[in-house]
Short mmCIF file of C-alpha atoms and ligand atoms in Angstrom, two decimals:
data_model
loop_
_atom_site.label_atom_id
_atom_site.label_comp_id
_atom_site.label_asym_id
_atom_site.label_seq_id
_atom_site.Cartn_x
_atom_site.Cartn_y
_atom_site.Cartn_z
CA MET A 1 -14.39 13.81 -7.98
CA PRO A 2 -11.00 13.69 -6.55
CA ILE A 3 -8.38 15.25 -9.51
CA VAL A 4 -4.85 15.54 -8.47
CA THR A 5 -2.37 17.41 -9.75
CA GLU A 6 1.70 15.80 -10.46
CA ASP A 7 2.77 13.26 -8.81
CA SER A 8 3.70 14.83 -5.62
CA SER A 9 3.00 14.75 -1.55
CA LYS A 10 1.51 18.50 -2.63
CA ILE A 11 -0.84 17.57 -4.42
CA GLN A 12 -4.24 18.84 -4.99
CA VAL A 13 -7.33 17.05 -4.64
CA SER A 14 -11.01 18.60 -5.10
CA PRO A 15 -13.65 17.16 -3.40
CA GLY A 16 -15.67 13.97 -3.41
CA GLN A 17 -19.01 13.94 -4.27
CA LEU A 18 -20.79 10.23 -4.38
CA PHE A 19 -21.34 8.01 -7.66
CA ILE A 20 -24.83 6.57 -8.40
CA GLY A 21 -25.93 5.33 -11.38
CA GLY A 22 -22.55 7.18 -13.67
CA LYS A 23 -23.18 10.35 -12.45
CA TRP A 24 -21.83 12.13 -9.46
CA GLN A 25 -23.99 13.73 -6.84
CA ASN A 26 -24.27 15.56 -3.22
CA GLY A 27 -24.19 13.66 0.15
CA ALA A 28 -26.62 14.39 2.80
CA ASP A 29 -23.29 15.53 4.70
CA THR A 30 -20.02 16.39 3.92
CA LEU A 31 -16.63 14.69 5.86
CA GLU A 32 -13.45 15.41 5.95
CA THR A 33 -10.16 13.03 5.03
CA ILE A 34 -7.07 13.74 6.47
CA ASN A 35 -3.27 13.05 5.66
CA PRO A 36 -2.04 11.01 8.81
CA ALA A 37 1.55 11.61 8.29
CA THR A 38 0.66 15.64 8.40
CA GLY A 39 -2.31 15.92 9.84
CA GLU A 40 -3.37 17.92 7.45
CA VAL A 41 -7.38 17.75 6.18
CA ILE A 42 -6.61 16.65 2.18
CA THR A 43 -9.89 17.65 0.98
CA THR A 44 -13.90 16.88 2.11
CA PHE A 45 -15.99 14.44 0.69
CA ALA A 46 -19.83 13.49 0.31
CA GLU A 47 -21.73 10.79 2.98
CA ALA A 48 -24.36 9.01 1.89
CA GLY A 49 -27.49 8.94 4.12
CA SER A 50 -30.35 6.60 3.65
CA ARG A 51 -31.90 8.47 0.88
CA GLU A 52 -28.65 8.62 -1.27
CA VAL A 53 -27.67 5.02 0.03
CA ASP A 54 -31.35 4.16 -1.88
CA SER A 55 -30.65 6.10 -4.98
CA ALA A 56 -27.52 3.74 -5.11
CA VAL A 57 -29.19 0.35 -4.66
CA LYS A 58 -31.57 1.18 -7.32
CA ALA A 59 -29.18 1.90 -9.76
CA ALA A 60 -27.72 -1.00 -9.12
CA ARG A 61 -31.11 -3.06 -9.38
CA GLU A 62 -32.18 -1.23 -12.96
CA ALA A 63 -28.41 -1.92 -14.16
CA PHE A 64 -28.80 -5.84 -12.62
CA PRO A 65 -30.96 -7.20 -15.81
CA ALA A 66 -28.66 -5.86 -18.72
CA TRP A 67 -25.75 -7.00 -16.64
CA ARG A 68 -26.78 -10.13 -15.49
CA ASP A 69 -27.21 -10.90 -19.48
CA THR A 70 -23.97 -8.76 -21.19
CA PRO A 71 -21.99 -11.82 -22.64
CA PRO A 72 -19.51 -12.82 -20.14
CA ALA A 73 -16.84 -11.83 -22.38
CA LYS A 74 -17.49 -8.41 -22.69
CA ARG A 75 -17.57 -8.12 -18.74
CA GLY A 76 -14.19 -9.96 -19.00
CA LYS A 77 -12.81 -7.27 -21.84
CA LEU A 78 -14.29 -4.40 -19.15
CA LEU A 79 -12.66 -5.43 -16.35
CA TRP A 80 -9.22 -5.89 -18.30
CA LYS A 81 -9.87 -2.60 -19.80
CA LEU A 82 -9.95 -1.22 -16.39
CA ALA A 83 -6.71 -2.97 -14.69
CA ASP A 84 -5.42 -1.15 -18.12
CA LEU A 85 -6.60 1.67 -17.00
CA ILE A 86 -5.16 1.98 -13.34
CA GLY A 87 -1.67 0.55 -15.02
CA ARG A 88 -2.06 3.90 -16.96
CA ASP A 89 -2.83 6.08 -13.52
CA ARG A 90 -0.29 3.91 -11.24
CA GLU A 91 1.43 6.87 -10.27
CA ARG A 92 -1.38 9.22 -9.35
CA LEU A 93 -3.36 6.44 -7.64
CA ALA A 94 -0.04 5.22 -5.30
CA THR A 95 0.12 9.16 -4.37
CA LEU A 96 -3.63 9.39 -3.49
CA GLU A 97 -3.18 6.40 -1.55
CA THR A 98 0.35 7.05 0.21
CA ILE A 99 -1.41 10.57 1.30
CA ASP A 100 -4.87 8.91 2.43
CA ASN A 101 -3.40 6.56 4.05
CA GLY A 102 0.04 7.23 5.20
CA LYS A 103 1.42 4.09 3.74
CA PRO A 104 5.11 4.38 1.86
CA TYR A 105 4.66 4.97 -1.36
CA PHE A 106 7.08 2.26 -2.08
CA GLU A 107 4.47 0.22 -1.13
CA SER A 108 1.44 1.73 -2.37
CA GLY A 109 3.11 2.29 -6.13
CA LYS A 110 5.20 -1.03 -6.08
CA ILE A 111 2.95 -3.55 -4.64
CA ASP A 112 -0.51 -2.19 -4.15
CA ILE A 113 -1.91 -0.58 -7.16
CA PRO A 114 -0.24 -3.16 -9.72
CA PHE A 115 -1.60 -5.68 -7.35
CA THR A 116 -5.19 -4.08 -7.44
CA ALA A 117 -4.81 -4.47 -11.72
CA GLU A 118 -4.15 -8.37 -11.69
CA ILE A 119 -6.77 -8.95 -9.65
CA PHE A 120 -8.90 -7.01 -11.58
CA ARG A 121 -7.14 -9.03 -14.82
CA TYR A 122 -7.09 -12.22 -13.12
CA PHE A 123 -10.83 -11.75 -12.63
CA ALA A 124 -11.66 -10.92 -16.31
CA GLY A 125 -10.28 -13.98 -17.27
CA TRP A 126 -13.21 -15.82 -15.48
CA ALA A 127 -16.17 -13.91 -16.52
CA THR A 128 -16.18 -16.76 -19.57
CA LYS A 129 -15.44 -19.40 -17.60
CA ILE A 130 -18.42 -19.49 -14.82
CA HIS A 131 -21.16 -22.65 -15.65
CA GLY A 132 -23.49 -25.16 -14.45
CA SER A 133 -23.30 -29.01 -15.18
CA THR A 134 -25.33 -31.71 -16.66
CA LEU A 135 -26.60 -34.21 -14.31
CA PRO A 136 -27.91 -38.07 -13.77
CA ALA A 137 -31.68 -37.56 -12.18
CA ARG A 138 -34.06 -40.03 -11.88
CA GLY A 139 -36.62 -41.13 -14.30
CA ALA A 140 -37.07 -40.09 -18.07
CA THR A 141 -35.32 -36.24 -17.47
CA PHE A 142 -32.77 -33.67 -18.60
CA ALA A 143 -31.57 -31.94 -15.55
CA TYR A 144 -28.74 -29.40 -15.59
CA THR A 145 -27.41 -26.72 -13.24
CA ARG A 146 -26.87 -22.88 -13.96
CA ARG A 147 -24.65 -20.71 -11.50
CA GLU A 148 -26.54 -17.27 -11.08
CA PRO A 149 -25.70 -13.83 -10.29
CA LEU A 150 -27.44 -12.73 -6.94
CA GLY A 151 -28.38 -8.79 -7.95
CA VAL A 152 -27.10 -6.34 -6.04
CA VAL A 153 -24.08 -6.99 -3.66
CA GLY A 154 -22.89 -4.04 -1.02
CA LEU A 155 -19.63 -3.91 -1.13
CA ILE A 156 -17.76 -2.62 2.61
CA ILE A 157 -13.74 -2.11 2.33
CA PRO A 158 -11.76 -1.43 4.92
CA TRP A 159 -8.77 1.51 5.41
CA ASN A 160 -4.96 -0.60 5.54
CA LEU A 161 -5.57 -1.30 1.28
CA PRO A 162 -7.65 0.81 0.02
CA LEU A 163 -7.65 0.09 -3.52
CA VAL A 164 -6.16 -3.37 -3.60
CA MET A 165 -10.03 -4.26 -1.70
CA CYS A 166 -11.86 -2.87 -4.28
CA SER A 167 -10.55 -5.68 -6.38
CA TRP A 168 -11.03 -7.97 -4.38
CA LYS A 169 -15.20 -7.30 -3.80
CA LEU A 170 -15.82 -5.37 -7.22
CA GLY A 171 -13.46 -8.12 -9.66
CA PRO A 172 -15.40 -11.30 -8.81
CA ALA A 173 -18.85 -9.17 -7.97
CA LEU A 174 -18.83 -8.16 -11.62
CA ALA A 175 -16.90 -11.29 -13.54
CA THR A 176 -20.26 -13.41 -11.90
CA GLY A 177 -22.68 -10.78 -12.97
CA ASN A 178 -23.84 -8.73 -10.23
CA THR A 179 -24.11 -5.13 -9.96
CA CYS A 180 -22.53 -3.54 -7.11
CA VAL A 181 -23.21 -0.69 -4.29
CA LEU A 182 -19.60 -0.03 -2.94
CA LYS A 183 -18.83 1.67 0.65
CA PRO A 184 -14.51 2.61 0.73
CA ALA A 185 -13.42 3.47 4.80
CA GLU A 186 -14.23 6.97 5.78
CA GLN A 187 -10.54 7.00 6.97
CA THR A 188 -9.82 6.53 2.44
CA PRO A 189 -12.26 7.55 0.61
CA LEU A 190 -9.64 9.05 -2.47
CA THR A 191 -8.71 5.85 -4.64
CA ALA A 192 -12.18 4.58 -4.75
CA LEU A 193 -13.75 7.87 -5.77
CA ALA A 194 -10.81 8.05 -8.68
CA LEU A 195 -11.68 4.49 -9.27
CA ALA A 196 -15.32 5.51 -9.95
CA ASP A 197 -13.54 7.72 -12.66
CA LEU A 198 -11.62 4.97 -14.56
CA ILE A 199 -14.90 2.62 -14.39
CA LYS A 200 -16.82 5.33 -16.66
CA GLU A 201 -14.00 6.10 -18.64
CA ALA A 202 -13.82 1.98 -19.26
CA GLY A 203 -17.50 2.00 -20.08
CA PHE A 204 -19.34 -0.35 -17.37
CA PRO A 205 -22.86 0.77 -18.38
CA ASP A 206 -24.32 3.48 -15.96
CA GLY A 207 -25.31 1.62 -12.71
CA VAL A 208 -23.16 -1.29 -12.63
CA VAL A 209 -20.89 -0.01 -10.04
CA ASN A 210 -22.02 2.74 -7.83
CA ILE A 211 -19.41 4.40 -4.93
CA ILE A 212 -20.54 6.10 -2.02
CA THR A 213 -18.92 7.28 1.15
CA GLY A 214 -19.96 8.31 4.27
CA ARG A 215 -19.30 6.24 7.74
CA GLY A 216 -19.61 3.44 8.93
CA THR A 217 -22.08 3.82 11.17
CA VAL A 218 -24.04 5.77 8.50
CA THR A 219 -23.38 4.78 5.09
CA GLY A 220 -22.55 1.39 6.05
CA ALA A 221 -25.22 0.33 8.46
CA GLU A 222 -27.65 1.72 6.03
CA LEU A 223 -26.57 -0.38 2.98
CA VAL A 224 -26.50 -3.57 5.13
CA LYS A 225 -29.86 -2.60 6.33
CA HIS A 226 -31.54 -1.80 2.84
CA PRO A 227 -33.93 -4.78 1.77
CA ASP A 228 -33.08 -4.48 -1.60
CA VAL A 229 -29.40 -5.07 -0.93
CA ASN A 230 -28.63 -9.53 -2.21
CA LYS A 231 -25.53 -10.15 -0.03
CA ILE A 232 -22.78 -8.25 2.11
CA SER A 233 -19.22 -8.51 1.83
CA PHE A 234 -17.05 -7.30 4.13
CA THR A 235 -13.39 -6.90 5.32
CA GLY A 236 -13.12 -5.19 8.16
CA SER A 237 -13.40 -5.90 12.85
CA VAL A 238 -14.81 -8.51 14.32
CA PRO A 239 -17.19 -5.97 16.28
CA VAL A 240 -18.32 -4.66 12.87
CA GLY A 241 -18.70 -8.39 11.29
CA ARG A 242 -20.98 -9.18 14.38
CA GLU A 243 -23.07 -6.37 13.83
CA ILE A 244 -23.32 -7.23 9.95
CA MET A 245 -24.24 -10.43 10.17
CA LYS A 246 -26.99 -9.22 13.30
CA SER A 247 -28.46 -6.69 10.84
CA ALA A 248 -28.30 -8.89 7.91
CA ALA A 249 -30.33 -11.25 9.56
CA GLU A 250 -32.99 -9.29 9.61
CA THR A 251 -33.40 -9.78 5.38
CA LEU A 252 -31.15 -12.66 5.23
CA LYS A 253 -29.19 -11.52 3.24
CA LYS A 254 -25.98 -13.46 2.25
CA VAL A 255 -22.62 -12.12 3.98
CA THR A 256 -18.89 -12.90 3.67
CA LEU A 257 -16.99 -11.17 6.55
CA GLU A 258 -13.51 -11.27 6.38
CA LEU A 259 -11.66 -10.16 9.80
CA GLY A 260 -9.23 -9.37 11.91
CA GLY A 261 -5.83 -11.91 12.49
CA LYS A 262 -3.00 -12.32 15.10
CA SER A 263 -1.43 -14.71 13.19
CA PRO A 264 1.60 -17.10 14.51
CA ASN A 265 4.75 -16.42 12.70
CA ILE A 266 6.86 -20.11 13.51
CA ILE A 267 10.81 -20.32 13.50
CA PHE A 268 11.95 -23.76 14.50
CA ALA A 269 15.45 -24.20 14.78
CA ASP A 270 16.25 -26.11 11.72
CA ALA A 271 15.07 -23.10 9.90
CA ASN A 272 17.15 -20.68 7.36
CA ILE A 273 17.19 -18.43 10.58
CA ASP A 274 18.51 -15.68 8.12
CA SER A 275 15.34 -15.57 6.08
CA ALA A 276 13.00 -15.93 8.73
CA ILE A 277 14.88 -13.25 10.55
CA LYS A 278 13.98 -11.23 7.41
CA GLY A 279 10.54 -13.02 7.07
CA ALA A 280 9.47 -12.27 10.59
CA VAL A 281 10.69 -8.46 10.23
CA ASN A 282 8.20 -8.39 7.15
CA GLY A 283 5.90 -10.15 8.20
CA ILE A 284 4.89 -7.56 11.38
CA PHE A 285 6.04 -4.39 9.64
CA TYR A 286 5.02 -4.33 5.92
CA GLY A 287 1.94 -1.89 5.79
CA LYS A 288 2.92 -0.78 9.13
CA GLY A 289 1.55 -3.72 10.79
CA GLU A 290 -2.01 -2.65 9.51
CA LEU A 291 -2.53 -5.82 7.73
CA CYS A 292 -5.29 -8.88 8.48
CA CYS A 293 -2.65 -11.15 8.31
CA ALA A 294 0.40 -9.90 9.61
CA GLY A 295 2.19 -12.23 11.57
CA SER A 296 1.67 -10.25 14.45
CA ARG A 297 2.64 -13.40 17.15
CA LEU A 298 6.61 -14.42 17.00
CA LEU A 299 6.71 -18.22 17.90
CA VAL A 300 10.78 -18.88 18.40
CA ASP A 301 12.10 -22.12 19.56
CA LYS A 302 13.96 -21.49 22.45
CA SER A 303 17.70 -22.93 21.96
CA ILE A 304 17.34 -20.31 19.06
CA HIS A 305 15.45 -17.39 20.92
CA THR A 306 18.32 -15.09 21.71
CA GLN A 307 20.09 -14.91 17.55
CA VAL A 308 16.22 -14.64 16.39
CA VAL A 309 15.59 -12.00 18.82
CA ASP A 310 19.11 -9.73 18.27
CA GLY A 311 18.49 -10.35 14.18
CA ILE A 312 15.52 -8.99 14.33
CA LYS A 313 16.37 -5.67 16.85
CA ALA A 314 19.15 -5.46 14.09
CA LEU A 315 16.67 -4.97 10.76
CA VAL A 316 14.58 -3.20 13.03
CA ALA A 317 16.74 -0.59 13.73
CA LYS A 318 17.62 0.31 10.30
CA MET A 319 13.99 0.66 9.35
CA GLN A 320 13.24 4.69 8.18
CA VAL A 321 10.14 5.72 9.93
CA GLY A 322 8.72 8.76 8.64
CA ASP A 323 7.86 10.94 5.49
CA PRO A 324 6.04 8.31 3.23
CA PHE A 325 6.88 9.80 0.13
CA ASP A 326 10.70 9.21 1.38
CA LYS A 327 11.77 6.35 -0.87
CA LYS A 328 13.78 5.20 2.10
CA THR A 329 10.87 4.99 4.06
CA ARG A 330 9.49 1.75 5.21
CA ILE A 331 7.51 2.63 7.88
CA GLY A 332 4.88 5.32 7.13
CA ALA A 333 2.14 7.09 9.67
CA LEU A 334 -0.63 5.31 11.00
CA VAL A 335 -3.69 5.64 8.69
CA SER A 336 -5.51 8.16 12.13
CA LYS A 337 -5.04 9.51 15.26
CA GLU A 338 -7.53 6.92 16.38
CA GLN A 339 -5.35 3.97 15.19
CA MET A 340 -2.11 5.34 16.89
CA LYS A 341 -4.07 5.69 20.45
CA LYS A 342 -4.89 2.17 20.05
CA VAL A 343 -1.51 0.93 18.71
CA LEU A 344 0.11 2.97 21.59
CA GLY A 345 -2.52 2.13 24.38
CA TYR A 346 -1.65 -1.62 23.52
CA ILE A 347 2.00 -0.82 23.75
CA ASN A 348 1.30 0.46 27.13
CA ILE A 349 -0.70 -2.99 28.07
CA GLY A 350 2.33 -4.81 27.07
CA LYS A 351 4.56 -3.08 29.35
CA GLU A 352 2.16 -3.38 32.42
CA ASP A 353 1.97 -6.79 31.84
CA GLY A 354 5.37 -7.49 31.97
CA ALA A 355 6.42 -7.83 28.55
CA SER A 356 9.89 -6.77 28.00
CA VAL A 357 10.63 -4.02 25.34
CA VAL A 358 13.32 -4.38 23.61
CA ALA A 359 12.73 -2.19 20.53
CA GLY A 360 10.76 0.85 19.89
CA GLY A 361 7.77 1.44 22.22
CA ALA A 362 6.51 4.51 22.01
CA ARG A 363 5.44 7.17 19.79
CA ALA A 364 7.75 8.04 16.83
CA GLU A 365 8.51 12.04 17.22
CA MET A 366 8.79 14.03 14.13
CA SER A 367 9.52 17.19 13.10
CA GLY A 368 8.75 20.38 10.53
CA GLU A 369 5.32 19.18 8.62
CA PHE A 370 5.54 15.41 10.20
CA ALA A 371 5.13 17.19 13.81
CA ASN A 372 1.53 15.85 14.18
CA GLY A 373 2.19 13.06 12.42
CA CYS A 374 0.42 9.41 13.36
CA PHE A 375 3.80 7.64 13.01
CA VAL A 376 4.70 4.77 15.86
CA GLN A 377 8.05 3.41 16.25
CA PRO A 378 8.81 -0.61 15.15
CA THR A 379 7.79 -2.18 18.47
CA VAL A 380 9.42 -5.47 19.80
CA PHE A 381 8.08 -6.95 23.09
CA ASP A 382 10.06 -10.01 24.06
CA ASN A 383 9.25 -12.77 26.64
CA VAL A 384 5.55 -12.42 25.95
CA ASN A 385 3.35 -15.17 27.51
CA GLU A 386 0.49 -16.52 25.14
CA ASN A 387 -2.16 -14.90 27.75
CA MET A 388 -1.03 -11.46 27.37
CA ARG A 389 -3.63 -9.15 25.74
CA ILE A 390 -0.82 -7.79 23.15
CA ALA A 391 -0.90 -11.72 22.28
CA ARG A 392 -4.09 -12.65 22.07
CA GLU A 393 -6.05 -9.39 20.48
CA GLU A 394 -5.47 -7.28 17.38
CA ILE A 395 -3.13 -4.86 17.73
CA PHE A 396 -3.27 -3.72 14.17
CA GLY A 397 -0.12 -2.27 13.83
CA PRO A 398 3.86 -2.27 13.72
CA VAL A 399 4.21 -4.35 17.38
CA LEU A 400 5.75 -7.99 17.52
CA ALA A 401 5.15 -10.16 20.51
CA VAL A 402 7.92 -12.80 20.77
CA ILE A 403 6.74 -15.91 22.65
CA PRO A 404 9.73 -18.60 23.26
CA PHE A 405 8.29 -22.56 22.80
CA GLU A 406 10.43 -25.66 24.30
CA ASN A 407 9.03 -27.95 21.04
CA GLU A 408 6.69 -29.03 18.37
CA ASP A 409 3.72 -29.84 20.23
CA GLU A 410 3.91 -26.69 22.34
CA ALA A 411 4.59 -24.42 19.53
CA LEU A 412 0.75 -26.28 17.68
CA ALA A 413 -0.37 -25.02 20.77
CA ILE A 414 0.16 -21.51 21.48
CA ALA A 415 -0.29 -20.94 17.50
CA ASN A 416 -3.43 -22.72 17.89
CA ASN A 417 -4.87 -20.72 20.99
CA VAL A 418 -6.48 -17.68 19.78
CA ASP A 419 -9.62 -17.15 18.77
CA PHE A 420 -8.46 -16.02 15.22
CA GLY A 421 -7.41 -17.73 12.36
CA LEU A 422 -6.51 -16.50 9.23
CA ALA A 423 -2.72 -16.95 8.66
CA ALA A 424 -0.05 -18.58 9.93
CA ALA A 425 3.90 -19.04 8.95
CA VAL A 426 6.15 -21.83 9.42
CA TRP A 427 9.94 -22.02 8.85
CA THR A 428 11.67 -25.38 8.80
CA SER A 429 13.83 -27.42 6.87
CA ASP A 430 12.26 -30.47 8.02
CA ILE A 431 9.74 -31.50 4.89
CA SER A 432 7.10 -33.51 7.20
CA ARG A 433 7.17 -30.72 9.81
CA ALA A 434 6.22 -28.73 7.58
CA HIS A 435 3.56 -30.24 6.15
CA ARG A 436 2.42 -31.63 9.43
CA PHE A 437 1.81 -27.90 10.63
CA ALA A 438 0.23 -27.18 7.47
CA ASP A 439 -2.61 -29.63 8.26
CA LYS A 440 -2.64 -28.73 11.81
CA LEU A 441 -2.42 -25.41 11.73
CA GLU A 442 -6.17 -23.77 12.09
CA ALA A 443 -5.95 -20.88 9.82
CA GLY A 444 -6.96 -19.85 6.13
CA THR A 445 -3.45 -19.52 4.96
CA VAL A 446 -0.40 -21.15 5.78
CA TRP A 447 2.80 -20.01 4.49
CA ILE A 448 5.97 -22.58 5.05
CA ASN A 449 9.16 -20.51 4.69
CA THR A 450 8.30 -17.47 3.49
CA ILE A 451 5.35 -14.97 4.60
CA ASN A 452 2.95 -12.45 3.16
CA MET A 453 2.73 -14.09 -0.61
CA PHE A 454 -0.18 -13.49 -2.33
CA ASP A 455 -1.92 -14.53 -5.83
CA PRO A 456 -5.23 -13.53 -7.28
CA ALA A 457 -5.75 -17.36 -8.01
CA LEU A 458 -4.92 -17.93 -4.37
CA PRO A 459 -8.15 -18.16 -1.88
CA PHE A 460 -7.88 -15.90 1.03
CA GLY A 461 -10.25 -15.89 3.93
CA GLY A 462 -10.75 -16.51 7.91
CA PHE A 463 -11.06 -19.90 9.31
CA LYS A 464 -12.68 -19.31 13.58
CA GLN A 465 -13.30 -15.85 14.21
CA SER A 466 -11.23 -14.70 11.17
CA GLY A 467 -14.27 -14.76 8.95
CA PHE A 468 -15.72 -16.94 6.41
CA GLY A 469 -16.38 -17.17 2.43
CA ARG A 470 -12.91 -16.59 0.41
CA ASP A 471 -11.62 -13.80 -1.66
CA LEU A 472 -9.63 -14.49 -4.56
CA GLY A 473 -9.22 -17.41 -6.80
CA GLU A 474 -12.20 -19.33 -7.79
CA ASP A 475 -13.17 -19.55 -4.26
CA ALA A 476 -14.18 -15.95 -4.76
CA LEU A 477 -16.40 -16.57 -7.13
CA ASP A 478 -18.84 -19.19 -5.20
CA GLY A 479 -20.06 -15.74 -2.62
CA TYR A 480 -21.31 -14.02 -5.60
CA LEU A 481 -24.01 -17.21 -7.64
CA GLN A 482 -26.26 -18.97 -6.69
CA THR A 483 -26.84 -22.14 -8.32
CA LYS A 484 -30.37 -23.14 -10.27
CA SER A 485 -31.24 -26.80 -10.91
CA ILE A 486 -32.95 -27.39 -14.01
CA TRP A 487 -35.24 -30.64 -14.69
CA VAL A 488 -36.65 -31.16 -17.92
CA ASN A 489 -39.27 -34.18 -18.48
CA LEU A 490 -38.27 -35.91 -21.64
CA SER A 491 -41.23 -38.30 -21.54
P1 NAI B 501 -14.24 -0.65 10.95
O1 NAI B 501 -14.60 -2.52 11.36
O2 NAI B 501 -14.91 -0.44 11.68
O3 NAI B 501 -14.33 -0.89 9.33
C1 NAI B 501 -14.21 -1.39 8.44
C2 NAI B 501 -15.23 -1.06 7.07
O4 NAI B 501 -16.65 -0.67 7.72
C3 NAI B 501 -15.22 0.50 7.17
O5 NAI B 501 -16.01 0.85 5.82
C4 NAI B 501 -16.31 1.12 7.94
O6 NAI B 501 -17.21 2.22 7.42
C5 NAI B 501 -17.34 -0.14 7.84
N1 NAI B 501 -18.33 0.08 8.97
C6 NAI B 501 -17.83 0.37 10.39
N2 NAI B 501 -18.93 0.51 11.26
C7 NAI B 501 -20.33 -0.36 10.42
C8 NAI B 501 -21.53 -1.01 10.68
N3 NAI B 501 -22.06 -0.65 12.07
N4 NAI B 501 -21.78 -1.29 9.36
C9 NAI B 501 -21.58 -1.26 7.97
N5 NAI B 501 -20.42 -0.91 8.03
C10 NAI B 501 -19.54 -0.43 8.79
O7 NAI B 501 -12.68 -0.91 11.31
P2 NAI B 501 -11.99 0.01 11.79
O8 NAI B 501 -13.28 0.73 13.06
O9 NAI B 501 -11.82 0.88 11.05
O10 NAI B 501 -10.50 -0.45 12.72
C11 NAI B 501 -11.09 -0.89 13.67
C12 NAI B 501 -9.98 -2.10 13.66
O11 NAI B 501 -10.49 -3.11 13.02
C13 NAI B 501 -8.43 -1.86 13.40
O12 NAI B 501 -8.08 -1.39 14.32
C14 NAI B 501 -8.27 -3.62 13.09
O13 NAI B 501 -8.11 -4.38 14.46
C15 NAI B 501 -9.51 -3.93 12.51
N6 NAI B 501 -9.06 -4.30 11.20
C16 NAI B 501 -8.91 -4.85 10.34
C17 NAI B 501 -8.69 -4.68 9.16
C18 NAI B 501 -8.41 -6.44 8.34
O14 NAI B 501 -8.11 -6.32 7.12
N7 NAI B 501 -9.15 -7.19 8.92
C19 NAI B 501 -9.35 -3.69 8.41
C20 NAI B 501 -9.78 -2.57 8.98
C21 NAI B 501 -9.73 -2.78 10.79
MG1 MG B 502 -7.01 9.78 5.04
#
């Protein structure tokens, strides 16, 4: 389990183990997790093979009957207690998140970790509010429904918001009475392991939450295959989402998928241009662009195109790239060498396809302890054609594609002309147009005159190939419940 000393980027982290049935144990293999800002190995962690995955599923199955019958108020209290402990350990968790993922400390400390606690509190409240209904069935009968948990759920987490994603899945799964096997991403296992300690401290019964680490192709694939797992909830890439559906088909597991995006951010000439420019910059560069909802396609009305691009360039020029622990840093290190290679590859593709680089366009060279870091300059491509690869494929990095448009119809057509449908934003002062777009945009979330807003109460998830099922909000509960109809003969 990771034990960190005080909050500084030089913390000591002990080797990670698997958290199964409330106890720590070794895995089948040992992997390393790397600080992408320095290239240094932070620590080792265990990889669960088929045997350990099976133990974790067994522990969850054994814990299920008692957890299902635990009074909802008690489940809610435990979730609330967990939120308090996360709040208590905010700095420690934020430090771990930043060294493992490379994101600026201001993001993990001020946004990610507090948001994680907020999510657990929100779902704590739901535990006591899950109920069926009575229904007017035919004949002399009394008929009612019950909303019951699924059983053992497998939760597979990505590396971009490691602890936040744990709460998006664990919150509703636990509030509804399921037991869980959670697998964080192999790039960022540390905060999930730290969470295991807090789950224990909060007083969750052993086996209710099991946290197992390892590669997706090993631990993740075994979990999806396991016949005694009732459901997989996954956030990650489209190809892996497809693999999971195929593999889950064998055992007819229920599946929720939250996949990638290529979200359009649309600015009309009647918008508050200063706000829209700030929104465009935050929309793509927050989280280094490693966000599924990143506003990676900027659609701009031709009449304000130059003004908007100049405004973005001015803001980008002021963004500090580098040491994630420096308070002024706005862009940290990308999560891994592989991700940096992918992003730099797309930057080259954009150049070859004829888009013009107006900001960035290369790796950000650093010196000293950051010389081997995975830093990429915030990059803006102008005059991008909607058919170019950088306008169609998810880059998952700090790369913005600016696409000018002539009129509203064209803007809408370009916005919807991708396989993804996760989120979209529109900037306009015309209230009718704003709602026309809210209606016509093919996306699970539409922001009007704002961007990247999240609240535990608002469902989040995809249209089209961005997936199905919803995280957050009341809708998230549906993914972890099944309805039972009960008939009573009254005659
Ligand atoms: P990924 O989809 O491989 O990883 C996400 C999670 O799935 C990790 O926990 C991983 O271990 C697990 N996984 C991988 N293969 C699996 C399998 N066969 N069975 C079960 N679990 C499996 O994403 P990756 O490779 O880390 O990133 C590649 C691209 O995916 C990124 O460049 C980005 O475009 C996209 N991505 C999207 C995310 C989102 O939030 N929608 C999050 C992370 C990545
Ligand atoms: Mg790491």
